Amino acid sequence: MKAQIAVIPGDGIGPEVVEQALLALDKVGERFGHEFTYKTALAGGCAIDAAGTPLPQETLEICKASDAVLLGAIGGWKWDSLPGDQRPERGLLGLRAGLALFANLRPAVLFEELADACPLRPELVAGGLDLVVVRELTGGIYFGERGRKDTPTGRAAFDVELYSEGEVRRIAEVAFSLAMKRRKRLTSVDKANVLESSRLWREVVTDVAKGYPEVALSHLYVDNAAMQLVSSPKQFDVIVTNNMFGDILSDEASIITGSIGMLPSASLAQGNFGLYEPVHGSAPDIAGQDKANPMAAILSIAMMLRYTFGLGSEADAVEAAVQSVLRKGFRTGDIHRGEASLTLVGTREAGQLIAGEI
């Protein structure tokens, strides 16, 4: 197979973890006889510095002409003082909208080797943890009408949460289809006791469920879901929710796995096209210090192989390589707790070790 990947290293630790992810992908190509070519593009803070905009049109065109996109991270303290519509994060929102990436998949898997890094009591995660948060990505409050106005009590600001039936139906279809391939349990998270948008969400998800009689559907209010994630996480298989709730819950789920540095993600359009990125963000405080954990970026490559290219065996090989390195006792700083029996490694060494296991 031949494929072109648009590569957006981005800001902070993004370039460092992307370099190691591509090392792993090159090793997959060598091992399994595929040819991957790369075209680098700018987005985020580095794009602001170079082109005056967080998302140059050229970047969007490169992405559209590619088979998939690998993104490192976007944002950083350097650009925090910019107005909201000029911040690096607008580049990420622009990519999602411009590429029609409506479904975000964030798996939270606790490797048995990292059980000691999980902040929950051992009995809560005994036997492992494996769940996926399916987050709607191009609707809701992040893309709704927004603005400011004067009121008798001073300045006011507003952001509108709005969802159409079609937007809810298509993300529900993704979640139900994924649940069918897993343990056939789906939890829909909303705030239907307060929000009208959540009432519509619940109505549509319930209607979509009629087409998936084998999937056990349950509903949780978002506050209860947040509590259940840390008090009884093993009950979850697939969670589907809106843009804002998914943003929050997936980060909460990430820490259960031992470190946010372990979590990959996929943002999918209709068909097989997707943008793949680690969840951890740009971490400017450790950028350029060879301290970042590249495993989330490498596991994002595994998701790319699985979801965009349909290469299940290759994806399995990448995931197994990560677990093998963990089993052999190698740890980056975020998952090392000072244990004398474990070996602390940097970004580059971790990437080389994983590539060597593929």
CSV table of C-alpha atoms in Angstrom, one decimal:
chain,number,residue,atom,x,y,z
A,1,MET,CA,0.0,0.0,0.0
A,2,LYS,CA,1.1,3.6,-0.7
A,3,ALA,CA,-0.2,6.5,1.3
A,4,GLN,CA,0.5,10.2,1.8
A,5,ILE,CA,0.3,11.6,5.3
A,6,ALA,CA,-0.1,15.3,6.1
A,7,VAL,CA,2.2,15.9,9.1
A,8,ILE,CA,1.5,18.9,11.4
A,9,PRO,CA,4.1,18.9,14.1
A,10,GLY,CA,2.6,22.0,15.7
A,11,ASP,CA,3.8,23.6,19.0
A,12,GLY,CA,5.6,22.7,22.2
A,13,ILE,CA,6.4,19.0,22.4
A,14,GLY,CA,4.4,18.3,19.2
A,15,PRO,CA,7.5,18.1,16.9
A,16,GLU,CA,9.3,15.8,19.3
A,17,VAL,CA,6.5,13.2,19.7
A,18,VAL,CA,5.6,13.4,16.0
A,19,GLU,CA,9.2,12.5,15.1
A,20,GLN,CA,9.0,9.3,17.1
A,21,ALA,CA,5.5,8.4,15.7
A,22,LEU,CA,6.9,8.7,12.2
A,23,LEU,CA,9.8,6.5,13.2
A,24,ALA,CA,7.3,3.8,14.2
A,25,LEU,CA,5.3,4.3,11.0
A,26,ASP,CA,8.4,3.9,8.9
A,27,LYS,CA,9.2,0.7,10.7
A,28,VAL,CA,5.6,-0.6,10.0
A,29,GLY,CA,6.2,0.3,6.3
A,30,GLU,CA,9.5,-1.6,6.3
A,31,ARG,CA,8.1,-4.6,8.2
A,32,PHE,CA,4.9,-5.0,6.3
A,33,GLY,CA,5.8,-3.7,2.8
A,34,HIS,CA,4.0,-0.4,2.8
A,35,GLU,CA,5.2,3.0,1.5
A,36,PHE,CA,4.3,6.1,3.5
A,37,THR,CA,5.3,9.6,2.3
A,38,TYR,CA,4.9,12.7,4.3
A,39,LYS,CA,4.1,16.4,3.6
A,40,THR,CA,4.7,18.8,6.5
A,41,ALA,CA,2.3,21.7,7.2
A,42,LEU,CA,1.9,24.5,9.7
A,43,ALA,CA,-0.9,25.0,12.2
A,44,GLY,CA,-1.3,26.6,15.6
A,45,GLY,CA,1.2,29.0,17.2
A,46,CYS,CA,4.0,28.3,14.8
A,47,ALA,CA,1.7,29.1,12.0
A,48,ILE,CA,0.8,32.4,13.6
A,49,ASP,CA,4.5,33.3,13.9
A,50,ALA,CA,5.2,32.2,10.3
A,51,ALA,CA,2.1,33.2,8.4
A,52,GLY,CA,0.0,35.4,10.7
A,53,THR,CA,-2.8,32.9,11.0
A,54,PRO,CA,-3.3,29.7,13.1
A,55,LEU,CA,-4.5,27.8,10.0
A,56,PRO,CA,-3.0,28.8,6.6
A,57,GLN,CA,-5.1,27.9,3.6
A,58,GLU,CA,-2.1,25.9,2.3
A,59,THR,CA,-2.3,23.6,5.3
A,60,LEU,CA,-5.9,22.9,4.7
A,61,GLU,CA,-5.2,22.1,1.1
A,62,ILE,CA,-2.3,19.8,2.0
A,63,CYS,CA,-4.5,17.9,4.4
A,64,LYS,CA,-7.3,17.5,1.9
A,65,ALA,CA,-4.9,16.1,-0.7
A,66,SER,CA,-3.6,13.5,1.8
A,67,ASP,CA,-4.9,10.1,2.9
A,68,ALA,CA,-4.7,11.0,6.6
A,69,VAL,CA,-3.3,13.7,9.0
A,70,LEU,CA,-0.9,13.3,11.9
A,71,LEU,CA,-1.0,16.2,14.4
A,72,GLY,CA,1.4,16.8,17.3
A,73,ALA,CA,0.0,19.5,19.5
A,74,ILE,CA,-1.3,23.1,19.2
A,75,GLY,CA,-1.0,26.0,21.6
A,76,GLY,CA,1.3,27.4,24.3
A,77,TRP,CA,1.9,30.2,26.8
A,78,LYS,CA,3.5,32.4,24.1
A,79,TRP,CA,0.2,33.1,22.4
A,80,ASP,CA,-2.1,33.2,25.5
A,81,SER,CA,-2.6,37.0,25.2
A,82,LEU,CA,-4.0,36.9,21.7
A,83,PRO,CA,-7.8,37.5,21.2
A,84,GLY,CA,-9.9,34.4,21.1
A,85,ASP,CA,-10.4,34.3,17.4
A,86,GLN,CA,-6.6,34.5,16.8
A,87,ARG,CA,-5.4,32.0,19.3
A,88,PRO,CA,-3.6,28.8,18.1
A,89,GLU,CA,-6.6,26.6,19.1
A,90,ARG,CA,-8.6,28.3,16.4
A,91,GLY,CA,-6.4,26.4,14.0
A,92,LEU,CA,-7.5,23.1,15.5
A,93,LEU,CA,-11.1,24.1,15.3
A,94,GLY,CA,-10.6,25.2,11.7
A,95,LEU,CA,-9.1,21.8,10.8
A,96,ARG,CA,-12.0,20.0,12.3
A,97,ALA,CA,-14.5,22.1,10.5
A,98,GLY,CA,-12.6,22.3,7.2
A,99,LEU,CA,-12.0,18.6,7.1
A,100,ALA,CA,-15.5,17.7,8.3
A,101,LEU,CA,-14.1,15.8,11.2
A,102,PHE,CA,-17.2,15.2,13.2
A,103,ALA,CA,-16.4,12.1,15.3
A,104,ASN,CA,-13.6,12.0,17.9
A,105,LEU,CA,-12.6,8.6,19.3
A,106,ARG,CA,-10.5,8.7,22.5
A,107,PRO,CA,-9.7,5.2,23.9
A,108,ALA,CA,-8.7,4.9,27.5
A,109,VAL,CA,-6.8,1.7,28.0
A,110,LEU,CA,-5.0,0.9,31.3
A,111,PHE,CA,-2.0,-1.3,30.4
A,112,GLU,CA,-1.5,-3.9,33.1
A,113,GLU,CA,2.2,-2.7,33.4
A,114,LEU,CA,0.9,0.8,34.4
A,115,ALA,CA,-1.6,-0.4,37.0
A,116,ASP,CA,0.6,1.2,39.8
A,117,ALA,CA,0.4,4.6,38.0
A,118,CYS,CA,-3.4,4.6,38.1
A,119,PRO,CA,-4.6,7.0,40.9
A,120,LEU,CA,-7.6,4.8,41.7
A,121,ARG,CA,-7.7,2.1,44.3
A,122,PRO,CA,-6.4,-1.2,42.7
A,123,GLU,CA,-9.7,-3.0,43.2
A,124,LEU,CA,-11.5,-0.5,41.0
A,125,VAL,CA,-9.4,-1.3,38.0
A,126,ALA,CA,-8.5,-4.9,38.7
A,127,GLY,CA,-8.3,-6.9,35.5
A,128,GLY,CA,-7.7,-3.9,33.4
A,129,LEU,CA,-9.7,-1.0,31.9
A,130,ASP,CA,-10.7,-0.5,28.3
A,131,LEU,CA,-13.2,2.2,27.3
A,132,VAL,CA,-13.7,4.6,24.4
A,133,VAL,CA,-15.2,8.1,24.5
A,134,VAL,CA,-16.9,9.1,21.3
A,135,ARG,CA,-17.1,12.8,21.2
A,136,GLU,CA,-19.1,14.9,18.7
A,137,LEU,CA,-16.6,17.3,17.3
A,138,THR,CA,-18.0,20.0,15.0
A,139,GLY,CA,-21.2,21.1,16.7
A,140,GLY,CA,-22.4,22.4,20.1
A,141,ILE,CA,-21.1,25.3,22.2
A,142,TYR,CA,-17.6,25.3,20.7
A,143,PHE,CA,-19.1,26.2,17.3
A,144,GLY,CA,-22.3,28.0,18.3
A,145,GLU,CA,-23.1,31.7,18.2
A,146,ARG,CA,-21.0,33.7,20.6
A,147,GLY,CA,-20.6,37.3,21.6
A,148,ARG,CA,-20.6,40.0,24.2
A,149,LYS,CA,-23.1,42.7,25.2
A,150,ASP,CA,-23.6,45.3,27.9
A,151,THR,CA,-26.1,44.6,30.7
A,152,PRO,CA,-27.3,46.6,33.7
A,153,THR,CA,-24.8,44.7,35.8
A,154,GLY,CA,-21.9,45.2,33.5
A,155,ARG,CA,-20.3,43.3,30.5
A,156,ALA,CA,-21.8,39.9,29.6
A,157,ALA,CA,-20.6,37.1,27.3
A,158,PHE,CA,-22.6,34.3,25.8
A,159,ASP,CA,-21.9,31.0,23.9
A,160,VAL,CA,-24.8,29.0,22.4
A,161,GLU,CA,-25.1,25.2,22.6
A,162,LEU,CA,-27.0,24.1,19.5
A,163,TYR,CA,-27.4,20.6,17.9
A,164,SER,CA,-29.4,19.5,15.0
A,165,GLU,CA,-31.0,16.1,14.8
A,166,GLY,CA,-28.7,15.1,11.9
A,167,GLU,CA,-25.6,16.0,13.9
A,168,VAL,CA,-26.7,13.8,16.8
A,169,ARG,CA,-27.8,11.0,14.6
A,170,ARG,CA,-24.5,10.6,12.8
A,171,ILE,CA,-22.4,10.6,15.9
A,172,ALA,CA,-24.8,8.1,17.5
A,173,GLU,CA,-24.4,5.8,14.5
A,174,VAL,CA,-20.6,5.9,14.9
A,175,ALA,CA,-20.9,5.1,18.6
A,176,PHE,CA,-23.4,2.2,18.1
A,177,SER,CA,-21.3,0.7,15.3
A,178,LEU,CA,-18.2,0.8,17.5
A,179,ALA,CA,-20.1,-0.7,20.4
A,180,MET,CA,-21.2,-3.6,18.2
A,181,LYS,CA,-17.5,-4.4,17.6
A,182,ARG,CA,-16.7,-4.3,21.3
A,183,ARG,CA,-18.7,-5.4,24.4
A,184,LYS,CA,-22.1,-4.0,23.1
A,185,ARG,CA,-22.6,-1.5,25.8
A,186,LEU,CA,-23.2,2.2,25.1
A,187,THR,CA,-23.6,5.0,27.6
A,188,SER,CA,-25.0,8.3,26.3
A,189,VAL,CA,-24.1,11.3,28.4
A,190,ASP,CA,-26.1,14.5,28.5
A,191,LYS,CA,-27.7,17.0,30.8
A,192,ALA,CA,-31.3,16.4,29.8
A,193,ASN,CA,-32.7,17.5,33.2
A,194,VAL,CA,-31.7,21.0,32.4
A,195,LEU,CA,-30.7,21.6,28.8
A,196,GLU,CA,-33.1,21.5,25.8
A,197,SER,CA,-30.2,20.6,23.5
A,198,SER,CA,-29.6,17.5,25.7
A,199,ARG,CA,-33.3,16.6,25.6
A,200,LEU,CA,-33.1,16.4,21.8
A,201,TRP,CA,-29.8,14.5,22.1
A,202,ARG,CA,-31.4,11.9,24.3
A,203,GLU,CA,-34.4,11.6,22.0
A,204,VAL,CA,-32.3,11.0,18.9
A,205,VAL,CA,-29.9,8.6,20.5
A,206,THR,CA,-32.8,6.6,21.8
A,207,ASP,CA,-34.3,6.5,18.3
A,208,VAL,CA,-31.0,5.4,16.8
A,209,ALA,CA,-30.8,2.6,19.3
A,210,LYS,CA,-33.8,0.9,17.7
A,211,GLY,CA,-31.5,-0.1,14.8
A,212,TYR,CA,-29.0,-1.8,17.2
A,213,PRO,CA,-31.1,-4.1,19.4
A,214,GLU,CA,-28.0,-6.0,20.5
A,215,VAL,CA,-26.4,-2.9,22.1
A,216,ALA,CA,-27.4,-2.2,25.7
A,217,LEU,CA,-28.1,1.6,25.9
A,218,SER,CA,-28.0,3.6,29.1
A,219,HIS,CA,-28.2,7.3,29.8
A,220,LEU,CA,-26.3,9.3,32.4
A,221,TYR,CA,-26.3,13.0,33.3
A,222,VAL,CA,-22.8,14.4,32.8
A,223,ASP,CA,-22.2,15.1,36.5
A,224,ASN,CA,-23.1,11.5,37.4
A,225,ALA,CA,-20.9,10.2,34.5
A,226,ALA,CA,-17.9,12.2,35.8
A,227,MET,CA,-18.4,10.6,39.3
A,228,GLN,CA,-18.9,7.1,37.9
A,229,LEU,CA,-15.7,7.3,35.8
A,230,VAL,CA,-13.6,7.5,39.0
A,231,SER,CA,-15.8,5.4,41.3
A,232,SER,CA,-16.8,2.5,38.9
A,233,PRO,CA,-14.9,2.9,35.6
A,234,LYS,CA,-15.1,-0.7,34.5
A,235,GLN,CA,-18.8,-0.4,33.9
A,236,PHE,CA,-18.1,1.6,30.7
A,237,ASP,CA,-17.5,0.3,27.3
A,238,VAL,CA,-18.4,3.1,24.8
A,239,ILE,CA,-19.4,6.6,25.9
A,240,VAL,CA,-21.0,9.0,23.4
A,241,THR,CA,-21.5,12.6,24.3
A,242,ASN,CA,-21.4,16.1,22.9
A,243,ASN,CA,-18.5,18.3,22.2
A,244,MET,CA,-18.0,20.0,25.5
A,245,PHE,CA,-18.8,17.1,27.8
A,246,GLY,CA,-16.6,14.9,25.7
A,247,ASP,CA,-13.7,17.3,26.0
A,248,ILE,CA,-14.0,17.1,29.8
A,249,LEU,CA,-14.8,13.4,30.3
A,250,SER,CA,-12.1,12.1,27.9
A,251,ASP,CA,-9.4,14.1,29.9
A,252,GLU,CA,-10.8,12.6,33.1
A,253,ALA,CA,-10.7,9.2,31.6
A,254,SER,CA,-7.1,9.8,30.5
A,255,ILE,CA,-5.7,10.2,34.0
A,256,ILE,CA,-7.2,6.8,35.0
A,257,THR,CA,-4.8,5.2,32.5
A,258,GLY,CA,-1.8,6.4,34.4
A,259,SER,CA,-0.9,9.5,32.3
A,260,ILE,CA,-2.4,11.7,29.7
A,261,GLY,CA,0.8,10.9,27.8
A,262,MET,CA,-0.6,7.5,27.0
A,263,LEU,CA,-3.8,8.5,25.2
A,264,PRO,CA,-4.2,8.6,21.4
A,265,SER,CA,-7.2,10.0,19.5
A,266,ALA,CA,-8.8,9.8,16.1
A,267,SER,CA,-11.0,12.5,14.6
A,268,LEU,CA,-12.9,11.0,11.7
A,269,ALA,CA,-14.9,12.3,8.7
A,270,GLN,CA,-17.4,10.3,6.7
A,271,GLY,CA,-15.6,7.4,5.1
A,272,ASN,CA,-12.0,6.6,6.1
A,273,PHE,CA,-10.3,10.0,6.3
A,274,GLY,CA,-9.1,11.0,9.8
A,275,LEU,CA,-6.8,13.3,11.8
A,276,TYR,CA,-4.8,11.5,14.5
A,277,GLU,CA,-3.2,13.2,17.5
A,278,PRO,CA,-2.1,12.5,21.1
A,279,VAL,CA,-4.5,14.0,23.7
A,280,HIS,CA,-1.8,15.5,25.9
A,281,GLY,CA,-1.4,19.0,24.4
A,282,SER,CA,1.7,21.0,23.8
A,283,ALA,CA,3.3,21.0,27.3
A,284,PRO,CA,5.5,24.0,26.7
A,285,ASP,CA,7.2,23.6,30.1
A,286,ILE,CA,9.0,20.5,28.9
A,287,ALA,CA,9.4,21.3,25.2
A,288,GLY,CA,12.8,20.6,23.7
A,289,GLN,CA,14.0,18.7,26.8
A,290,ASP,CA,13.6,15.1,25.6
A,291,LYS,CA,11.1,14.5,28.4
A,292,ALA,CA,7.8,14.1,26.6
A,293,ASN,CA,6.1,10.7,26.4
A,294,PRO,CA,5.8,9.8,22.7
A,295,MET,CA,3.6,6.7,23.3
A,296,ALA,CA,0.3,8.6,22.8
A,297,ALA,CA,1.5,9.8,19.4
A,298,ILE,CA,2.7,6.3,18.5
A,299,LEU,CA,-0.6,4.8,19.6
A,300,SER,CA,-2.3,7.4,17.4
A,301,ILE,CA,-0.4,5.9,14.5
A,302,ALA,CA,-1.9,2.6,15.4
A,303,MET,CA,-5.4,4.2,15.3
A,304,MET,CA,-4.5,5.6,11.8
A,305,LEU,CA,-3.5,2.2,10.6
A,306,ARG,CA,-6.7,0.6,11.9
A,307,TYR,CA,-9.4,3.2,11.1
A,308,THR,CA,-8.1,4.9,7.9
A,309,PHE,CA,-6.1,2.2,6.2
A,310,GLY,CA,-7.9,-0.9,7.6
A,311,LEU,CA,-4.5,-2.5,8.6
A,312,GLY,CA,-5.5,-4.3,11.7
A,313,SER,CA,-2.4,-6.5,12.0
A,314,GLU,CA,-0.1,-3.5,11.6
A,315,ALA,CA,-2.1,-1.6,14.3
A,316,ASP,CA,-1.8,-4.6,16.6
A,317,ALA,CA,1.9,-4.7,16.0
A,318,VAL,CA,2.4,-1.1,17.1
A,319,GLU,CA,0.2,-1.5,20.2
A,320,ALA,CA,2.1,-4.7,21.1
A,321,ALA,CA,5.4,-2.9,20.7
A,322,VAL,CA,4.4,-0.2,23.1
A,323,GLN,CA,3.3,-2.8,25.7
A,324,SER,CA,6.5,-4.8,25.2
A,325,VAL,CA,8.6,-1.7,26.0
A,326,LEU,CA,6.5,-1.1,29.1
A,327,ARG,CA,6.8,-4.8,30.1
A,328,LYS,CA,10.5,-4.5,29.9
A,329,GLY,CA,10.5,-1.8,32.4
A,330,PHE,CA,11.1,1.4,30.4
A,331,ARG,CA,9.3,4.5,31.5
A,332,THR,CA,9.2,8.2,30.5
A,333,GLY,CA,9.1,10.7,33.3
A,334,ASP,CA,5.3,11.0,33.4
A,335,ILE,CA,4.8,7.3,34.1
A,336,HIS,CA,7.9,6.8,36.2
A,337,ARG,CA,7.4,7.0,40.0
A,338,GLY,CA,11.0,6.6,41.0
A,339,GLU,CA,11.0,2.8,41.1
A,340,ALA,CA,14.5,1.4,41.2
A,341,SER,CA,13.4,-1.6,39.1
A,342,LEU,CA,12.3,0.6,36.2
A,343,THR,CA,14.5,2.5,33.6
A,344,LEU,CA,13.8,6.2,33.0
A,345,VAL,CA,14.1,7.1,29.3
A,346,GLY,CA,13.6,10.2,27.2
A,347,THR,CA,11.4,10.9,24.2
A,348,ARG,CA,13.9,9.7,21.6
A,349,GLU,CA,15.0,6.6,23.4
A,350,ALA,CA,11.4,5.6,24.0
A,351,GLY,CA,10.6,6.0,20.4
A,352,GLN,CA,13.6,4.0,19.3
A,353,LEU,CA,12.8,1.2,21.7
A,354,ILE,CA,9.2,1.0,20.4
A,355,ALA,CA,10.2,1.0,16.8
A,356,GLY,CA,12.7,-1.7,17.6
A,357,GLU,CA,9.9,-3.9,18.9
A,358,ILE,CA,7.7,-3.7,15.8
